[in-house]
PDB file of C-alpha atoms in Angstrom:
ATOM      1  CA  MET A   1      53.320 -13.189  -7.814  1.00  0.00           C
ATOM      2  CA  ASP A   2      56.813 -14.416  -6.906  1.00  0.00           C
ATOM      3  CA  ASN A   3      55.414 -17.831  -6.025  1.00  0.00           C
ATOM      4  CA  LYS A   4      53.897 -18.186  -9.476  1.00  0.00           C
ATOM      5  CA  HIS A   5      57.244 -17.347 -11.021  1.00  0.00           C
ATOM      6  CA  GLU A   6      58.939 -20.073  -8.902  1.00  0.00           C
ATOM      7  CA  ILE A   7      56.303 -22.660  -9.844  1.00  0.00           C
ATOM      8  CA  GLY A   8      56.726 -21.804 -13.550  1.00  0.00           C
ATOM      9  CA  THR A   9      60.496 -22.002 -13.271  1.00  0.00           C
ATOM     10  CA  LEU A  10      60.196 -25.321 -11.438  1.00  0.00           C
ATOM     11  CA  LEU A  11      58.099 -26.709 -14.258  1.00  0.00           C
ATOM     12  CA  LEU A  12      60.634 -25.497 -16.878  1.00  0.00           C
ATOM     13  CA  ARG A  13      63.529 -26.974 -14.895  1.00  0.00           C
ATOM     14  CA  VAL A  14      61.960 -30.407 -14.448  1.00  0.00           C
ATOM     15  CA  VAL A  15      60.687 -30.706 -18.036  1.00  0.00           C
ATOM     16  CA  LEU A  16      64.008 -29.573 -19.447  1.00  0.00           C
ATOM     17  CA  GLY A  17      65.710 -32.099 -17.210  1.00  0.00           C
ATOM     18  CA  ILE A  18      63.413 -34.867 -18.436  1.00  0.00           C
ATOM     19  CA  VAL A  19      64.020 -33.913 -22.108  1.00  0.00           C
ATOM     20  CA  PHE A  20      67.807 -33.970 -21.682  1.00  0.00           C
ATOM     21  CA  LEU A  21      67.758 -37.128 -19.565  1.00  0.00           C
ATOM     22  CA  ALA A  22      65.793 -38.856 -22.346  1.00  0.00           C
ATOM     23  CA  HIS A  23      68.190 -37.602 -25.077  1.00  0.00           C
ATOM     24  CA  GLY A  24      71.261 -38.603 -23.100  1.00  0.00           C
ATOM     25  CA  SER A  25      69.812 -42.038 -22.297  1.00  0.00           C
ATOM     26  CA  ASP A  26      68.897 -42.550 -25.940  1.00  0.00           C
ATOM     27  CA  LYS A  27      72.483 -41.810 -27.011  1.00  0.00           C
ATOM     28  CA  PHE A  28      73.846 -44.458 -24.649  1.00  0.00           C
ATOM     29  CA  LEU A  29      71.079 -47.026 -25.150  1.00  0.00           C
ATOM     30  CA  GLY A  30      71.156 -46.631 -28.938  1.00  0.00           C
ATOM     31  CA  GLY A  31      74.880 -47.251 -29.023  1.00  0.00           C
ATOM     32  CA  ILE A  32      77.143 -44.325 -28.181  1.00  0.00           C
ATOM     33  CA  GLU A  33      79.523 -45.571 -30.851  1.00  0.00           C
ATOM     34  CA  ASN A  34      76.856 -44.838 -33.424  1.00  0.00           C
ATOM     35  CA  THR A  35      76.441 -41.311 -32.125  1.00  0.00           C
ATOM     36  CA  ALA A  36      80.231 -40.865 -32.074  1.00  0.00           C
ATOM     37  CA  GLY A  37      80.381 -42.060 -35.691  1.00  0.00           C
ATOM     38  CA  TRP A  38      77.667 -39.610 -36.685  1.00  0.00           C
ATOM     39  CA  PHE A  39      79.510 -36.759 -34.926  1.00  0.00           C
ATOM     40  CA  ASP A  40      82.673 -37.719 -36.883  1.00  0.00           C
ATOM     41  CA  SER A  41      80.718 -37.834 -40.188  1.00  0.00           C
ATOM     42  CA  ILE A  42      79.561 -34.236 -39.801  1.00  0.00           C
ATOM     43  CA  GLY A  43      83.046 -33.005 -38.833  1.00  0.00           C
ATOM     44  CA  ILE A  44      82.749 -32.943 -35.101  1.00  0.00           C
ATOM     45  CA  PRO A  45      85.382 -34.926 -33.106  1.00  0.00           C
ATOM     46  CA  SER A  46      83.763 -38.227 -32.095  1.00  0.00           C
ATOM     47  CA  PHE A  47      84.879 -37.990 -28.461  1.00  0.00           C
ATOM     48  CA  LEU A  48      82.458 -35.070 -28.083  1.00  0.00           C
ATOM     49  CA  ALA A  49      79.580 -37.510 -28.473  1.00  0.00           C
ATOM     50  CA  TYR A  50      80.559 -39.053 -25.132  1.00  0.00           C
ATOM     51  CA  VAL A  51      80.906 -35.568 -23.554  1.00  0.00           C
ATOM     52  CA  VAL A  52      77.515 -34.416 -24.857  1.00  0.00           C
ATOM     53  CA  ALA A  53      75.697 -37.626 -23.922  1.00  0.00           C
ATOM     54  CA  THR A  54      77.138 -37.530 -20.412  1.00  0.00           C
ATOM     55  CA  ILE A  55      76.208 -33.887 -19.914  1.00  0.00           C
ATOM     56  CA  GLU A  56      72.722 -34.605 -21.167  1.00  0.00           C
ATOM     57  CA  LEU A  57      72.245 -37.685 -18.954  1.00  0.00           C
ATOM     58  CA  VAL A  58      73.856 -36.412 -15.741  1.00  0.00           C
ATOM     59  CA  GLY A  59      72.691 -32.841 -16.320  1.00  0.00           C
ATOM     60  CA  GLY A  60      69.121 -33.974 -16.848  1.00  0.00           C
ATOM     61  CA  ILE A  61      69.123 -35.792 -13.548  1.00  0.00           C
ATOM     62  CA  ALA A  62      70.750 -32.791 -11.805  1.00  0.00           C
ATOM     63  CA  LEU A  63      68.069 -30.445 -13.196  1.00  0.00           C
ATOM     64  CA  ILE A  64      65.238 -32.698 -12.124  1.00  0.00           C
ATOM     65  CA  LEU A  65      66.690 -32.774  -8.597  1.00  0.00           C
ATOM     66  CA  GLY A  66      67.560 -29.063  -8.681  1.00  0.00           C
ATOM     67  CA  ILE A  67      71.318 -29.469  -8.256  1.00  0.00           C
ATOM     68  CA  GLY A  68      73.626 -27.011 -10.071  1.00  0.00           C
ATOM     69  CA  THR A  69      70.744 -25.582 -12.126  1.00  0.00           C
ATOM     70  CA  ARG A  70      72.651 -22.596 -13.446  1.00  0.00           C
ATOM     71  CA  ILE A  71      75.794 -24.538 -14.360  1.00  0.00           C
ATOM     72  CA  VAL A  72      73.860 -27.342 -16.046  1.00  0.00           C
ATOM     73  CA  SER A  73      71.710 -24.818 -17.894  1.00  0.00           C
ATOM     74  CA  ALA A  74      74.837 -23.093 -19.206  1.00  0.00           C
ATOM     75  CA  LEU A  75      76.195 -26.405 -20.465  1.00  0.00           C
ATOM     76  CA  PHE A  76      72.873 -27.201 -22.108  1.00  0.00           C
ATOM     77  CA  ALA A  77      72.871 -23.773 -23.782  1.00  0.00           C
ATOM     78  CA  LEU A  78      76.329 -24.423 -25.224  1.00  0.00           C
ATOM     79  CA  ILE A  79      75.263 -27.839 -26.503  1.00  0.00           C
ATOM     80  CA  LEU A  80      72.128 -26.342 -28.080  1.00  0.00           C
ATOM     81  CA  ILE A  81      74.031 -23.490 -29.753  1.00  0.00           C
ATOM     82  CA  GLY A  82      76.418 -26.062 -31.191  1.00  0.00           C
ATOM     83  CA  ALA A  83      73.509 -28.204 -32.428  1.00  0.00           C
ATOM     84  CA  ILE A  84      71.732 -25.280 -34.029  1.00  0.00           C
ATOM     85  CA  ILE A  85      74.849 -24.002 -35.758  1.00  0.00           C
ATOM     86  CA  THR A  86      76.300 -27.304 -36.952  1.00  0.00           C
ATOM     87  CA  VAL A  87      73.148 -29.261 -37.860  1.00  0.00           C
ATOM     88  CA  GLN A  88      69.768 -27.613 -37.454  1.00  0.00           C
ATOM     89  CA  LEU A  89      70.322 -24.214 -39.087  1.00  0.00           C
ATOM     90  CA  ALA A  90      70.838 -25.773 -42.524  1.00  0.00           C
ATOM     91  CA  VAL A  91      67.505 -27.690 -42.148  1.00  0.00           C
ATOM     92  CA  GLY A  92      65.540 -24.438 -41.520  1.00  0.00           C
ATOM     93  CA  PHE A  93      63.199 -23.262 -38.834  1.00  0.00           C
ATOM     94  CA  ILE A  94      60.313 -25.754 -39.053  1.00  0.00           C
ATOM     95  CA  GLY A  95      61.685 -29.279 -38.687  1.00  0.00           C
ATOM     96  CA  GLY A  96      65.049 -27.798 -37.930  1.00  0.00           C
ATOM     97  CA  TYR A  97      66.128 -25.464 -35.156  1.00  0.00           C
ATOM     98  CA  ALA A  98      62.718 -24.408 -33.777  1.00  0.00           C
ATOM     99  CA  TYR A  99      62.700 -27.124 -31.084  1.00  0.00           C
ATOM    100  CA  ASP A 100      66.327 -26.526 -30.147  1.00  0.00           C
ATOM    101  CA  LEU A 101      65.718 -22.756 -29.994  1.00  0.00           C
ATOM    102  CA  VAL A 102      62.911 -23.291 -27.462  1.00  0.00           C
ATOM    103  CA  LEU A 103      65.188 -25.518 -25.393  1.00  0.00           C
ATOM    104  CA  LEU A 104      67.947 -22.890 -25.644  1.00  0.00           C
ATOM    105  CA  ILE A 105      65.673 -20.147 -24.369  1.00  0.00           C
ATOM    106  CA  VAL A 106      64.498 -22.325 -21.482  1.00  0.00           C
ATOM    107  CA  SER A 107      68.152 -23.070 -20.637  1.00  0.00           C
ATOM    108  CA  VAL A 108      69.035 -19.366 -20.741  1.00  0.00           C
ATOM    109  CA  HIS A 109      66.058 -18.537 -18.489  1.00  0.00           C
ATOM    110  CA  LEU A 110      67.248 -21.099 -15.917  1.00  0.00           C
ATOM    111  CA  LEU A 111      70.815 -19.863 -16.237  1.00  0.00           C
ATOM    112  CA  LEU A 112      69.722 -16.308 -15.465  1.00  0.00           C
ATOM    113  CA  SER A 113      67.119 -16.951 -12.781  1.00  0.00           C
ATOM    114  CA  GLY A 114      67.988 -20.300 -11.205  1.00  0.00           C
ATOM    115  CA  SER A 115      65.249 -22.439  -9.630  1.00  0.00           C
ATOM    116  CA  LYS A 116      64.944 -22.752  -5.836  1.00  0.00           C
ATOM    117  CA  LEU A 117      61.509 -24.397  -5.430  1.00  0.00           C
ATOM    118  CA  LEU A 118      61.840 -28.113  -4.546  1.00  0.00           C
ATOM    119  CA  SER A 119      65.553 -27.957  -5.241  1.00  0.00           C
ATOM    120  CA  LEU A 120      68.099 -30.117  -3.469  1.00  0.00           C
ATOM    121  CA  GLY A 121      70.712 -27.485  -4.219  1.00  0.00           C
ATOM    122  CA  GLN A 122      68.700 -24.964  -2.286  1.00  0.00           C
ATOM    123  CA  LEU A 123      68.354 -27.417   0.592  1.00  0.00           C
ATOM    124  CA  PHE A 124      72.090 -28.151   0.730  1.00  0.00           C
ATOM    125  CA  PHE A 125      73.343 -24.607   0.206  1.00  0.00           C
ATOM    126  CA  ARG A 126      70.696 -22.612   2.030  1.00  0.00           C
ATOM    127  CA  GLY A 127      73.047 -21.346   4.737  1.00  0.00           C
ATOM    128  CA  GLN A 128      75.731 -20.302   2.247  1.00  0.00           C
ATOM    129  CA  GLU A 129      73.245 -18.312   0.197  1.00  0.00           C
ATOM    130  CA  SER A 130      71.881 -16.429   3.179  1.00  0.00           C
ATOM    131  CA  ASN A 131      75.428 -15.597   4.359  1.00  0.00           C
ATOM    132  CA  SER A 132      76.412 -14.298   0.956  1.00  0.00           C
ATOM    133  CA  SER A 133      73.221 -12.171   0.637  1.00  0.00           C
ATOM    134  CA  PHE A 134      73.887 -10.790   4.102  1.00  0.00           C
ATOM    135  CA  SER A 135      77.371  -9.717   3.233  1.00  0.00           C
ATOM    136  CA  LYS A 136      76.125  -8.100  -0.035  1.00  0.00           C
ATOM    137  CA  SER A 137      73.558  -6.005   1.876  1.00  0.00           C
ATOM    138  CA  ALA A 138      76.039  -4.879   4.548  1.00  0.00           C
TER     139      ALA A 138
END
């Protein structure tokens, strides 16, 4: 049963990473200045467009590779909460915040559970994790 959970979590991690990689790439390829201008027009400081786009792009790659899953998921959750509150809530559920809500819940799941299967982070930090779990059980 645990293996099924890990496979499901892997799928969530990779797909969430692809979605955010695509959104971050789109912000840069579509002209980050346009995104910054839009942020400014809705009352959000324009420099945050660069921050958000970078987190989406780099974080998407990190999730796909399984590096810093919990940290990246927390950052994605903050971005999604901001998007829902500032933009999508006024539009309503359908055509508004429904999609962002699903991405938020996936991010929270990854934040809480992590994802070890086919994860470079697990490969690099395997010894550290076993040491810390040993000291917790002692």
